[in-house]
Structure formats: structure tokens, C-alpha cells
Amino acid sequence: NMAKRTHALNLAPPLPQTRGLRALGALALRQVRDAMAAYHGLDATAALEVRERDAELDVQYTALFRELLTYMMEDAHSITSCTHLLFMAKNLERIGDHATNIAENTWFRINGDMPLPLREKRDATNTVA
């Protein structure tokens, strides 16, 4: 999905600063790597750390979401390209969610039915301001 959108973006005029997508991708990649390492090493502490970092990814996603919306409001010609970037950002955020699910399953594999501590979700894009 992201590769198809990248191809479409390469055919469009360049957009302003989009480093936020790269940072989001790097964080999602770290989440996946750390979740898999926790699973492989049966490390409940590392699994909880991955789970806690999901909020950081949510914050970065929300910031990028707002930034791209601003670009679209300022220049109607950027709407198509920014929409592709919005979908790509959401894909990366979902990768982080999947890594969090792996971390939670790892924790349950080690600790059984013991409840996980509560955590904060910071993806505020679905709330009305």
C-alpha cells in the first residue's frame, strides 16, 4: 500500500517538508524490532516498554496529521499528495499498534492472566476539538 502511494507521490509536484513521515517510520520500525526481540527473549519488561512507547508514536502521528491538514488548507493543489501521506502515516501508526499487540501477547505468554497496567492512548485524531 505504501509503495503504491510512494509511486503516486513521485508523479506529483514536490511537497513541503515531510520529514515527519520518516520519523514516524523509524519509530514504527523500532517498535517492531523491539517487540520481536522481547518475544524472542521472553522479556516481559522489554514488552512493557514497547507497549508504553506506543503513546509516543501516537503523538508523532497526530502531529503529522495536523501538519498535513494545514498544508491542505493552505494550498488546494497539495490535497491529493497530502492525502497519500496521511494514509501512509496511518499505515505506520497501525504498524506500531501491531507491534504493541505483539508486546502485549509476549507479556501474557510470560505472565498468564495477570492484568496489564493501564496505559495512555494519545492518538487524538478521532476526537472533536
Short mmCIF file of C-alpha atoms in Angstrom, two decimals:
data_model
loop_
_atom_site.label_atom_id
_atom_site.label_comp_id
_atom_site.label_asym_id
_atom_site.label_seq_id
_atom_site.Cartn_x
_atom_site.Cartn_y
_atom_site.Cartn_z
CA ASN A 1 0.00 0.00 0.00
CA MET A 2 2.76 2.43 0.93
CA ALA A 3 4.81 1.56 -2.14
CA LYS A 4 1.84 2.31 -4.41
CA ARG A 5 1.34 5.66 -2.70
CA THR A 6 5.05 6.43 -3.00
CA HIS A 7 4.83 5.82 -6.73
CA ALA A 8 1.86 8.20 -6.98
CA LEU A 9 3.75 10.82 -4.94
CA ASN A 10 6.74 10.59 -7.25
CA LEU A 11 4.49 11.63 -10.13
CA ALA A 12 3.14 14.67 -8.23
CA PRO A 13 4.79 18.05 -7.62
CA PRO A 14 7.07 18.09 -4.57
CA LEU A 15 5.52 18.84 -1.19
CA PRO A 16 6.87 20.99 1.58
CA GLN A 17 8.76 19.45 4.48
CA THR A 18 7.69 15.85 5.12
CA ARG A 19 10.40 14.61 7.49
CA GLY A 20 7.67 13.72 9.96
CA LEU A 21 6.81 10.63 7.93
CA ARG A 22 10.42 9.43 8.08
CA ALA A 23 10.49 9.92 11.87
CA LEU A 24 7.19 8.06 12.22
CA GLY A 25 8.54 5.21 10.11
CA ALA A 26 11.72 5.00 12.18
CA LEU A 27 9.71 4.82 15.40
CA ALA A 28 7.38 2.14 13.97
CA LEU A 29 10.39 0.10 12.84
CA ARG A 30 11.94 0.38 16.30
CA GLN A 31 8.66 -0.79 17.84
CA VAL A 32 8.54 -3.87 15.62
CA ARG A 33 12.19 -4.75 16.22
CA ASP A 34 11.89 -4.30 19.98
CA ALA A 35 8.60 -6.24 20.15
CA MET A 36 10.16 -9.14 18.26
CA ALA A 37 13.26 -9.05 20.49
CA ALA A 38 11.04 -9.12 23.59
CA TYR A 39 9.12 -12.07 22.15
CA HIS A 40 12.27 -13.95 21.19
CA GLY A 41 13.89 -13.31 24.57
CA LEU A 42 10.70 -13.82 26.58
CA ASP A 43 11.39 -10.42 28.16
CA ALA A 44 8.26 -9.07 29.87
CA THR A 45 9.97 -5.82 30.86
CA ALA A 46 11.01 -5.08 27.28
CA ALA A 47 7.49 -5.95 26.12
CA LEU A 48 6.01 -3.40 28.54
CA GLU A 49 8.48 -0.79 27.30
CA VAL A 50 7.30 -1.33 23.73
CA ARG A 51 3.72 -1.01 24.91
CA GLU A 52 4.45 2.27 26.70
CA ARG A 53 6.23 3.75 23.66
CA ASP A 54 3.08 3.32 21.58
CA ALA A 55 1.89 6.64 23.04
CA GLU A 56 4.98 8.35 21.59
CA LEU A 57 4.13 7.01 18.15
CA ASP A 58 0.55 8.23 18.57
CA VAL A 59 1.78 11.74 19.43
CA GLN A 60 4.01 11.84 16.35
CA TYR A 61 1.19 10.57 14.15
CA THR A 62 -1.22 13.21 15.46
CA ALA A 63 1.34 15.98 14.92
CA LEU A 64 1.98 14.86 11.33
CA PHE A 65 -1.76 14.53 10.71
CA ARG A 66 -2.31 18.14 11.80
CA GLU A 67 0.67 19.38 9.81
CA LEU A 68 -0.60 17.76 6.62
CA LEU A 69 -4.09 19.15 7.16
CA THR A 70 -2.55 22.61 7.47
CA TYR A 71 -0.75 22.17 4.15
CA MET A 72 -4.00 21.12 2.52
CA MET A 73 -5.85 24.16 3.87
CA GLU A 74 -3.10 26.49 2.68
CA ASP A 75 -2.78 25.05 -0.83
CA ALA A 76 -5.59 23.13 -2.52
CA HIS A 77 -3.08 21.74 -5.03
CA SER A 78 -1.44 19.73 -2.24
CA ILE A 79 -4.61 17.88 -1.22
CA THR A 80 -4.02 14.75 -3.31
CA SER A 81 -0.38 14.36 -2.28
CA CYS A 82 -1.08 15.13 1.36
CA THR A 83 -3.91 12.61 1.35
CA HIS A 84 -1.47 9.94 0.19
CA LEU A 85 0.86 10.95 3.01
CA LEU A 86 -1.99 10.83 5.53
CA PHE A 87 -2.78 7.25 4.54
CA MET A 88 0.90 6.33 4.68
CA ALA A 89 1.17 7.87 8.16
CA LYS A 90 -1.87 5.89 9.30
CA ASN A 91 -0.29 2.70 7.94
CA LEU A 92 2.83 3.39 10.01
CA GLU A 93 0.76 4.15 13.10
CA ARG A 94 -1.04 0.81 12.63
CA ILE A 95 2.31 -0.98 12.34
CA GLY A 96 3.10 0.45 15.77
CA ASP A 97 -0.26 -0.82 17.05
CA HIS A 98 0.53 -4.30 15.74
CA ALA A 99 3.94 -4.19 17.46
CA THR A 100 2.15 -3.22 20.67
CA ASN A 101 -0.17 -6.23 20.26
CA ILE A 102 2.88 -8.49 19.88
CA ALA A 103 4.37 -6.95 23.03
CA GLU A 104 1.12 -7.50 24.96
CA ASN A 105 0.90 -11.11 23.78
CA THR A 106 4.51 -11.61 24.85
CA TRP A 107 3.68 -10.24 28.29
CA PHE A 108 0.68 -12.58 28.57
CA ARG A 109 2.76 -15.52 27.38
CA ILE A 110 5.15 -14.91 30.27
CA ASN A 111 2.71 -13.75 32.98
CA GLY A 112 -0.51 -15.55 32.16
CA ASP A 113 -3.70 -13.87 33.30
CA MET A 114 -2.06 -11.18 35.43
CA PRO A 115 -3.62 -7.90 34.22
CA LEU A 116 -1.50 -5.41 32.31
CA PRO A 117 -1.12 -1.96 33.84
CA LEU A 118 -3.27 0.77 32.30
CA ARG A 119 -1.68 2.89 29.61
CA GLU A 120 -2.48 6.15 27.94
CA LYS A 121 -3.55 6.32 24.29
CA ARG A 122 -2.60 9.61 22.70
CA ASP A 123 -4.00 9.37 19.18
CA ALA A 124 -6.45 12.27 19.35
CA THR A 125 -7.31 12.41 15.65
CA ASN A 126 -10.69 10.79 16.18
CA THR A 127 -11.85 13.30 18.82
CA VAL A 128 -13.59 16.59 18.22
CA ALA A 129 -11.69 19.64 19.41
#
